[in-house]
Amino acid sequence: MNDQQISLIDLHAQINHHLTHGIIPFWLDRSVDHEYGGYYTNFNEQGLRLPMPEKYLNTQMRMVWWFSRLAREYPTQPVYAQLASKGVDFMLQHFWDTAFDGWYWKTRRDGSDPDQGKVVYGQSFAIYALSEYTLGTGDLRGLEYARKTFDLLQKFCVDTRWGGYYENLERDWKISAPGFTGGDRKSLDTHMHLMEAFTNLYTASQEEIHRRKLLEIVDLIANRMVDAENRCGLNQFDASFKPIPAIAIRRTFNAERIGESPEKPTETTSFGHNVELVWLMRLALDTADVSREPYQATMRALLDHAVQEGVDWDLGGIYRDGARGGQAIVLEKEFWQNAESLVGFLDGYEQFGDPKYLQAFVKIWQFAKDFMIVDGVGEWRMLVDKHGKPIVTDLANEWKVAYHTGRAMLECNKRLVQLIASAEK
């Protein structure tokens, strides 16, 4: 057994322990809203409930995805399918718009008083989660409503002039006015999650239209949303895909950024999105059974830029945001960028064999263990400074659930098993 095997085996043991003794029991024990249905999402650093006035489409669906994915991963444990089904029941009762179709953006905790806007970011997670629900449980309601949602996006949200999808619309699917709600904006964030959603949808349906639309959005992201010269993805665009300073997607919870931010809005890149994009793009291409070769230069460029500019090689972790042309400008470290970068760098190492990607993975994982994961409770703090000092200590809220951290552990677990097996040959 060589040194690399020993290292990979040790890393796998750490990741697997955190998954099975941390994240899974954290959410299994806490997340079901027994009073109203759906999922409870707000917990402090001790794992105790915080007030929860609202439920959001994206995070409720992310919890449907989580339990559905666990049902696929652990088919002998029926509790996961049962909890996924409870979430689907709540969403169909309270979030589906029976007048205009599609999913409301948010409701009160009890499912009342919906924000009736149609936010494509949220619709994408409905497709993603409900496809997974059918894959994990066999309940065809998931695929039925995933298909319906996909069809609505093609009918109302496709930009037939410039390509891509309009992202913020009103209840009747009219495009929202320009401004904070972003009817005039397109983002890498939303389009990347549509790619992710269409990947899962095609996996579940095997319908050619889903495959075609998946490959269309892969090409759009690679050719219009990634700055090839600067080796990074850009965050926000106007309708014609001209890059513009980034604004937040439509959200009323915590609408302002917390902590550091640039002195004025600028064209920024998210290191976490860039690395996440690599592994999601690879998964999309493999699922569609097409060659990765035309996209490999883009994927390597995104990884190399993040290695050079985003990874904190001194202290560990990965920074939040960088300038389009270069260095990091927001030096905090947030849970989701670090979780997704673990998967992306390990995926990059698996694809390309470059040891610096494995080194980046180890550097980020060590920082997460030391400063982000709360031992004995099982989840990650939301936000810390560059040194690891907590800024936002809560472990979950209306926008942070098991999706990033739990998925990262599942995906890293799988890749480490494959890498260990390859090293033994």
CSV table of C-alpha atoms in Angstrom, one decimal, residues 2-336:
chain,number,residue,atom,x,y,z
A,2,ASN,CA,1.6,3.3,-1.1
A,3,ASP,CA,1.4,6.7,0.6
A,4,GLN,CA,-1.3,8.0,-1.7
A,5,GLN,CA,-3.6,5.0,-0.9
A,6,ILE,CA,-3.1,5.6,2.8
A,7,SER,CA,-3.9,9.3,2.4
A,8,LEU,CA,-7.0,8.6,0.3
A,9,ILE,CA,-8.2,5.9,2.7
A,10,ASP,CA,-7.8,8.3,5.7
A,11,LEU,CA,-9.7,11.1,3.8
A,12,HIS,CA,-12.5,8.7,3.0
A,13,ALA,CA,-12.8,7.6,6.6
A,14,GLN,CA,-13.1,11.2,7.7
A,15,ILE,CA,-15.6,12.2,5.0
A,16,ASN,CA,-17.8,9.1,5.6
A,17,HIS,CA,-17.8,9.6,9.4
A,18,HIS,CA,-18.9,13.2,9.0
A,19,LEU,CA,-21.7,12.1,6.6
A,20,THR,CA,-23.0,9.2,8.6
A,21,HIS,CA,-22.4,10.5,12.2
A,22,GLY,CA,-22.9,14.2,11.5
A,23,ILE,CA,-25.0,15.6,8.6
A,24,ILE,CA,-27.4,12.7,8.2
A,25,PRO,CA,-28.4,12.4,11.9
A,26,PHE,CA,-28.5,16.2,12.2
A,27,TRP,CA,-31.3,16.5,9.6
A,28,LEU,CA,-33.0,13.2,10.3
A,29,ASP,CA,-33.5,14.2,14.0
A,30,ARG,CA,-34.6,17.9,13.4
A,31,SER,CA,-36.0,18.7,10.0
A,32,VAL,CA,-39.5,17.4,9.9
A,33,ASP,CA,-42.1,20.1,10.7
A,34,HIS,CA,-44.6,17.9,12.5
A,35,GLU,CA,-46.9,20.8,13.1
A,36,TYR,CA,-47.5,22.1,9.6
A,37,GLY,CA,-45.7,19.7,7.2
A,38,GLY,CA,-42.7,20.2,5.1
A,39,TYR,CA,-39.4,20.9,6.7
A,40,TYR,CA,-38.0,23.0,9.6
A,41,THR,CA,-34.8,24.7,8.5
A,42,ASN,CA,-33.7,27.2,11.1
A,43,PHE,CA,-31.2,26.1,13.8
A,44,ASN,CA,-28.5,27.8,15.8
A,45,GLU,CA,-24.9,26.6,16.6
A,46,GLN,CA,-26.1,24.2,19.2
A,47,GLY,CA,-28.6,22.6,16.7
A,48,LEU,CA,-31.6,24.2,18.6
A,49,ARG,CA,-34.6,25.6,16.7
A,50,LEU,CA,-34.7,29.3,15.8
A,51,PRO,CA,-37.9,31.2,14.8
A,52,MET,CA,-38.9,30.2,11.3
A,53,PRO,CA,-41.5,32.6,9.8
A,54,GLU,CA,-41.3,31.4,6.2
A,55,LYS,CA,-40.6,28.5,3.9
A,56,TYR,CA,-38.8,28.9,0.6
A,57,LEU,CA,-39.3,26.9,-2.6
A,58,ASN,CA,-35.6,26.3,-3.1
A,59,THR,CA,-34.8,25.0,0.3
A,60,GLN,CA,-38.0,23.0,0.9
A,61,MET,CA,-37.2,21.3,-2.5
A,62,ARG,CA,-33.6,20.8,-1.5
A,63,MET,CA,-34.8,18.9,1.5
A,64,VAL,CA,-37.0,16.7,-0.7
A,65,TRP,CA,-33.9,16.1,-2.8
A,66,TRP,CA,-31.9,15.3,0.3
A,67,PHE,CA,-34.1,12.6,1.6
A,68,SER,CA,-34.8,11.2,-1.9
A,69,ARG,CA,-31.1,11.0,-2.5
A,70,LEU,CA,-30.6,9.2,0.8
A,71,ALA,CA,-33.4,6.8,-0.2
A,72,ARG,CA,-31.4,5.9,-3.3
A,73,GLU,CA,-28.1,5.7,-1.4
A,74,TYR,CA,-29.6,3.6,1.5
A,75,PRO,CA,-32.5,1.6,-0.1
A,76,THR,CA,-32.8,-0.7,2.9
A,77,GLN,CA,-33.8,2.2,5.2
A,78,PRO,CA,-37.4,3.2,4.4
A,79,VAL,CA,-37.4,6.3,6.6
A,80,TYR,CA,-35.7,8.4,3.9
A,81,ALA,CA,-38.4,7.7,1.3
A,82,GLN,CA,-41.1,8.4,3.9
A,83,LEU,CA,-39.6,11.8,4.8
A,84,ALA,CA,-39.2,12.7,1.2
A,85,SER,CA,-42.9,11.9,0.6
A,86,LYS,CA,-44.0,14.1,3.4
A,87,GLY,CA,-42.1,17.0,1.8
A,88,VAL,CA,-43.7,16.4,-1.6
A,89,ASP,CA,-47.2,16.3,0.0
A,90,PHE,CA,-46.6,19.7,1.6
A,91,MET,CA,-45.2,21.2,-1.6
A,92,LEU,CA,-48.1,20.0,-3.8
A,93,GLN,CA,-50.6,21.3,-1.3
A,94,HIS,CA,-49.2,24.7,-0.6
A,95,PHE,CA,-46.6,25.7,-3.3
A,96,TRP,CA,-48.2,24.5,-6.6
A,97,ASP,CA,-50.2,27.3,-8.3
A,98,THR,CA,-53.4,25.6,-9.4
A,99,ALA,CA,-54.5,28.7,-11.4
A,100,PHE,CA,-51.4,29.4,-13.5
A,101,ASP,CA,-49.2,26.3,-12.7
A,102,GLY,CA,-45.7,26.4,-11.5
A,103,TRP,CA,-44.4,26.9,-8.0
A,104,TYR,CA,-44.8,29.9,-5.7
A,105,TRP,CA,-41.5,31.4,-4.3
A,106,LYS,CA,-42.3,31.3,-0.6
A,107,THR,CA,-45.0,30.9,2.0
A,108,ARG,CA,-45.5,31.4,5.7
A,109,ARG,CA,-44.4,28.4,7.7
A,110,ASP,CA,-47.9,27.0,7.7
A,111,GLY,CA,-48.1,27.2,3.9
A,112,SER,CA,-50.3,30.3,3.8
A,113,ASP,CA,-49.9,33.8,2.2
A,114,PRO,CA,-47.7,32.7,-0.7
A,115,ASP,CA,-45.4,35.0,-2.6
A,116,GLN,CA,-46.8,34.2,-6.0
A,117,GLY,CA,-43.8,35.2,-8.1
A,118,LYS,CA,-42.3,32.6,-10.4
A,119,VAL,CA,-38.6,32.5,-9.7
A,120,VAL,CA,-36.7,30.2,-12.1
A,121,TYR,CA,-34.0,29.6,-9.6
A,122,GLY,CA,-36.7,28.0,-7.4
A,123,GLN,CA,-38.4,26.2,-10.3
A,124,SER,CA,-35.0,24.6,-11.2
A,125,PHE,CA,-34.8,23.0,-7.7
A,126,ALA,CA,-38.4,21.7,-8.1
A,127,ILE,CA,-37.2,19.8,-11.2
A,128,TYR,CA,-34.0,18.7,-9.5
A,129,ALA,CA,-35.7,17.4,-6.4
A,130,LEU,CA,-38.8,15.9,-7.9
A,131,SER,CA,-36.7,14.0,-10.5
A,132,GLU,CA,-34.6,12.6,-7.6
A,133,TYR,CA,-37.8,11.8,-5.7
A,134,THR,CA,-39.0,9.4,-8.4
A,135,LEU,CA,-35.5,7.9,-8.7
A,136,GLY,CA,-35.3,7.4,-5.0
A,137,THR,CA,-38.8,6.3,-4.2
A,138,GLY,CA,-40.5,5.1,-7.4
A,139,ASP,CA,-43.4,7.5,-6.8
A,140,LEU,CA,-44.3,8.9,-10.2
A,141,ARG,CA,-45.7,12.1,-8.8
A,142,GLY,CA,-42.2,13.4,-8.8
A,143,LEU,CA,-41.5,12.9,-12.5
A,144,GLU,CA,-45.0,14.1,-13.4
A,145,TYR,CA,-44.5,17.5,-11.8
A,146,ALA,CA,-40.8,17.7,-12.8
A,147,ARG,CA,-42.0,17.3,-16.4
A,148,LYS,CA,-44.7,19.9,-16.0
A,149,THR,CA,-42.3,22.4,-14.6
A,150,PHE,CA,-39.8,21.8,-17.4
A,151,ASP,CA,-42.6,22.4,-19.9
A,152,LEU,CA,-43.6,25.6,-18.3
A,153,LEU,CA,-40.0,26.9,-18.5
A,154,GLN,CA,-39.9,26.1,-22.2
A,155,LYS,CA,-43.2,27.9,-22.8
A,156,PHE,CA,-42.8,31.0,-20.7
A,157,CYS,CA,-39.1,31.5,-19.8
A,158,VAL,CA,-37.0,30.8,-22.8
A,159,ASP,CA,-35.5,33.9,-24.4
A,160,THR,CA,-36.1,33.2,-28.0
A,161,ARG,CA,-34.0,36.2,-29.1
A,162,TRP,CA,-30.8,36.0,-27.0
A,163,GLY,CA,-31.0,32.5,-25.6
A,164,GLY,CA,-31.1,31.2,-22.1
A,165,TYR,CA,-33.9,31.8,-19.7
A,166,TYR,CA,-35.6,34.8,-18.1
A,167,GLU,CA,-35.2,34.3,-14.4
A,168,ASN,CA,-37.8,36.3,-12.5
A,169,LEU,CA,-41.5,36.4,-13.5
A,170,GLU,CA,-44.8,37.2,-12.0
A,171,ARG,CA,-47.6,34.8,-11.1
A,172,ASP,CA,-49.0,34.7,-14.6
A,173,TRP,CA,-45.5,34.2,-16.1
A,174,LYS,CA,-45.1,37.8,-17.3
A,175,ILE,CA,-41.5,38.9,-17.0
A,176,SER,CA,-40.9,41.0,-13.9
A,177,ALA,CA,-39.9,44.6,-14.1
A,178,PRO,CA,-36.2,45.5,-14.1
A,179,GLY,CA,-34.5,46.1,-10.8
A,180,PHE,CA,-34.1,44.1,-7.6
A,181,THR,CA,-36.4,41.3,-8.8
A,182,GLY,CA,-34.2,41.0,-11.8
A,183,GLY,CA,-36.6,40.6,-14.7
A,184,ASP,CA,-33.9,42.0,-16.9
A,185,ARG,CA,-31.1,39.9,-15.5
A,186,LYS,CA,-29.6,36.5,-16.3
A,187,SER,CA,-27.1,34.8,-14.1
A,188,LEU,CA,-24.6,31.9,-14.1
A,189,ASP,CA,-26.1,30.8,-10.8
A,190,THR,CA,-29.6,30.1,-12.2
A,191,HIS,CA,-28.4,28.7,-15.5
A,192,MET,CA,-26.0,26.3,-13.7
A,193,HIS,CA,-28.8,25.0,-11.5
A,194,LEU,CA,-31.0,24.6,-14.6
A,195,MET,CA,-28.2,22.5,-16.1
A,196,GLU,CA,-28.1,20.5,-12.8
A,197,ALA,CA,-31.9,20.1,-12.9
A,198,PHE,CA,-32.1,19.0,-16.5
A,199,THR,CA,-29.3,16.4,-15.8
A,200,ASN,CA,-31.5,14.8,-13.1
A,201,LEU,CA,-34.6,15.1,-15.2
A,202,TYR,CA,-33.0,13.3,-18.1
A,203,THR,CA,-31.7,10.6,-15.8
A,204,ALA,CA,-35.2,10.0,-14.6
A,205,SER,CA,-37.1,10.4,-17.8
A,206,GLN,CA,-34.7,9.4,-20.6
A,207,GLU,CA,-36.7,11.7,-22.9
A,208,GLU,CA,-34.7,13.1,-25.8
A,209,ILE,CA,-36.1,16.7,-25.4
A,210,HIS,CA,-34.7,16.8,-21.9
A,211,ARG,CA,-31.3,15.6,-23.2
A,212,ARG,CA,-31.3,18.2,-26.0
A,213,LYS,CA,-32.2,21.1,-23.6
A,214,LEU,CA,-29.5,19.9,-21.2
A,215,LEU,CA,-26.8,20.0,-23.9
A,216,GLU,CA,-28.1,23.4,-25.1
A,217,ILE,CA,-27.6,24.9,-21.7
A,218,VAL,CA,-24.2,23.3,-21.3
A,219,ASP,CA,-23.1,25.0,-24.5
A,220,LEU,CA,-24.6,28.3,-23.5
A,221,ILE,CA,-22.8,28.4,-20.1
A,222,ALA,CA,-19.5,27.3,-21.7
A,223,ASN,CA,-19.6,29.8,-24.5
A,224,ARG,CA,-21.4,32.8,-23.1
A,225,MET,CA,-21.1,32.8,-19.3
A,226,VAL,CA,-17.4,31.9,-18.9
A,227,ASP,CA,-14.7,34.5,-19.5
A,228,ALA,CA,-12.2,32.4,-21.4
A,229,GLU,CA,-9.4,35.0,-21.2
A,230,ASN,CA,-9.7,35.4,-17.4
A,231,ARG,CA,-10.5,31.7,-16.8
A,232,CYS,CA,-13.6,32.4,-14.7
A,233,GLY,CA,-17.4,32.4,-14.8
A,234,LEU,CA,-19.2,35.7,-14.5
A,235,ASN,CA,-22.1,36.2,-12.1
A,236,GLN,CA,-24.6,38.5,-13.8
A,237,PHE,CA,-25.6,39.5,-17.4
A,238,ASP,CA,-28.2,41.6,-19.1
A,239,ALA,CA,-30.6,39.9,-21.5
A,240,SER,CA,-28.0,39.8,-24.3
A,241,PHE,CA,-25.4,38.3,-22.0
A,242,LYS,CA,-23.4,41.4,-21.6
A,243,PRO,CA,-21.7,41.1,-18.2
A,244,ILE,CA,-22.9,43.6,-15.5
A,245,PRO,CA,-22.3,44.2,-11.8
A,246,ALA,CA,-23.9,41.5,-9.8
A,247,ILE,CA,-27.1,41.9,-7.7
A,248,ALA,CA,-28.8,39.3,-5.5
A,249,ILE,CA,-31.5,37.1,-6.8
A,250,ARG,CA,-35.0,37.8,-5.6
A,251,ARG,CA,-35.1,37.1,-1.9
A,252,THR,CA,-36.6,38.8,1.1
A,253,PHE,CA,-34.7,36.8,3.8
A,254,ASN,CA,-31.3,38.4,4.5
A,255,ALA,CA,-31.4,40.3,1.3
A,256,GLU,CA,-28.2,42.2,2.1
A,257,ARG,CA,-24.8,40.6,2.0
A,258,ILE,CA,-23.4,40.0,5.5
A,259,GLY,CA,-19.8,40.9,6.2
A,260,GLU,CA,-17.3,42.0,3.6
A,261,SER,CA,-18.2,43.3,0.2
A,262,PRO,CA,-16.4,45.4,-2.5
A,263,GLU,CA,-16.6,49.1,-2.1
A,264,LYS,CA,-18.8,49.4,-5.2
A,265,PRO,CA,-20.6,46.8,-7.3
A,266,THR,CA,-18.3,45.2,-9.8
A,267,GLU,CA,-18.1,42.4,-12.3
A,268,THR,CA,-17.2,39.5,-9.9
A,269,THR,CA,-16.6,35.8,-10.1
A,270,SER,CA,-17.5,33.2,-7.5
A,271,PHE,CA,-14.8,30.7,-6.9
A,272,GLY,CA,-17.3,28.3,-5.4
A,273,HIS,CA,-19.6,28.5,-8.5
A,274,ASN,CA,-16.7,28.0,-10.8
A,275,VAL,CA,-15.5,24.9,-9.2
A,276,GLU,CA,-19.0,23.6,-8.7
A,277,LEU,CA,-19.6,24.2,-12.4
A,278,VAL,CA,-16.8,21.8,-13.3
A,279,TRP,CA,-18.2,18.8,-11.6
A,280,LEU,CA,-21.8,19.6,-12.6
A,281,MET,CA,-20.8,20.0,-16.2
A,282,ARG,CA,-18.9,16.8,-16.2
A,283,LEU,CA,-22.0,15.0,-14.8
A,284,ALA,CA,-24.2,16.6,-17.4
A,285,LEU,CA,-22.0,15.5,-20.3
A,286,ASP,CA,-21.6,12.0,-18.9
A,287,THR,CA,-25.3,11.7,-18.3
A,288,ALA,CA,-26.0,12.8,-21.9
A,289,ASP,CA,-23.3,10.4,-23.1
A,290,VAL,CA,-21.3,12.9,-25.1
A,291,SER,CA,-17.6,13.6,-25.1
A,292,ARG,CA,-16.1,15.9,-22.5
A,293,GLU,CA,-13.2,16.7,-24.8
A,294,PRO,CA,-14.6,20.0,-26.3
A,295,TYR,CA,-15.2,21.3,-22.7
A,296,GLN,CA,-12.1,20.1,-20.9
A,297,ALA,CA,-10.0,23.2,-21.6
A,298,THR,CA,-12.8,25.3,-20.0
A,299,MET,CA,-13.1,23.0,-17.0
A,300,ARG,CA,-9.3,23.0,-16.4
A,301,ALA,CA,-9.2,26.8,-16.8
A,302,LEU,CA,-11.9,27.2,-14.1
A,303,LEU,CA,-10.1,24.9,-11.7
A,304,ASP,CA,-6.7,26.5,-12.3
A,305,HIS,CA,-8.1,30.0,-11.7
A,306,ALA,CA,-9.7,28.9,-8.5
A,307,VAL,CA,-6.4,27.2,-7.4
A,308,GLN,CA,-4.4,30.3,-8.1
A,309,GLU,CA,-6.8,33.1,-6.9
A,310,GLY,CA,-9.4,31.5,-4.7
A,311,VAL,CA,-7.7,28.9,-2.5
A,312,ASP,CA,-6.1,30.3,0.7
A,313,TRP,CA,-2.9,28.3,0.7
A,314,ASP,CA,-1.7,29.8,3.9
A,315,LEU,CA,-4.8,29.4,6.1
A,316,GLY,CA,-6.9,27.0,4.2
A,317,GLY,CA,-10.4,27.2,2.7
A,318,ILE,CA,-11.6,29.1,-0.4
A,319,TYR,CA,-12.6,32.8,-0.5
A,320,ARG,CA,-16.1,34.0,-1.4
A,321,ASP,CA,-15.6,36.2,-4.4
A,322,GLY,CA,-12.9,37.6,-6.8
A,323,ALA,CA,-12.6,40.3,-9.4
A,324,ARG,CA,-13.2,39.4,-13.0
A,325,GLY,CA,-9.6,40.0,-13.9
A,326,GLY,CA,-7.8,38.5,-10.9
A,327,GLN,CA,-7.5,38.3,-7.2
A,328,ALA,CA,-9.9,37.6,-4.4
A,329,ILE,CA,-11.7,40.7,-3.1
A,330,VAL,CA,-14.1,39.2,-0.6
A,331,LEU,CA,-12.0,37.2,1.8
A,332,GLU,CA,-14.6,35.5,4.0
A,333,LYS,CA,-15.2,31.8,3.7
A,334,GLU,CA,-18.8,30.6,3.4
A,335,PHE,CA,-20.1,27.1,3.8
A,336,TRP,CA,-21.4,26.4,0.3
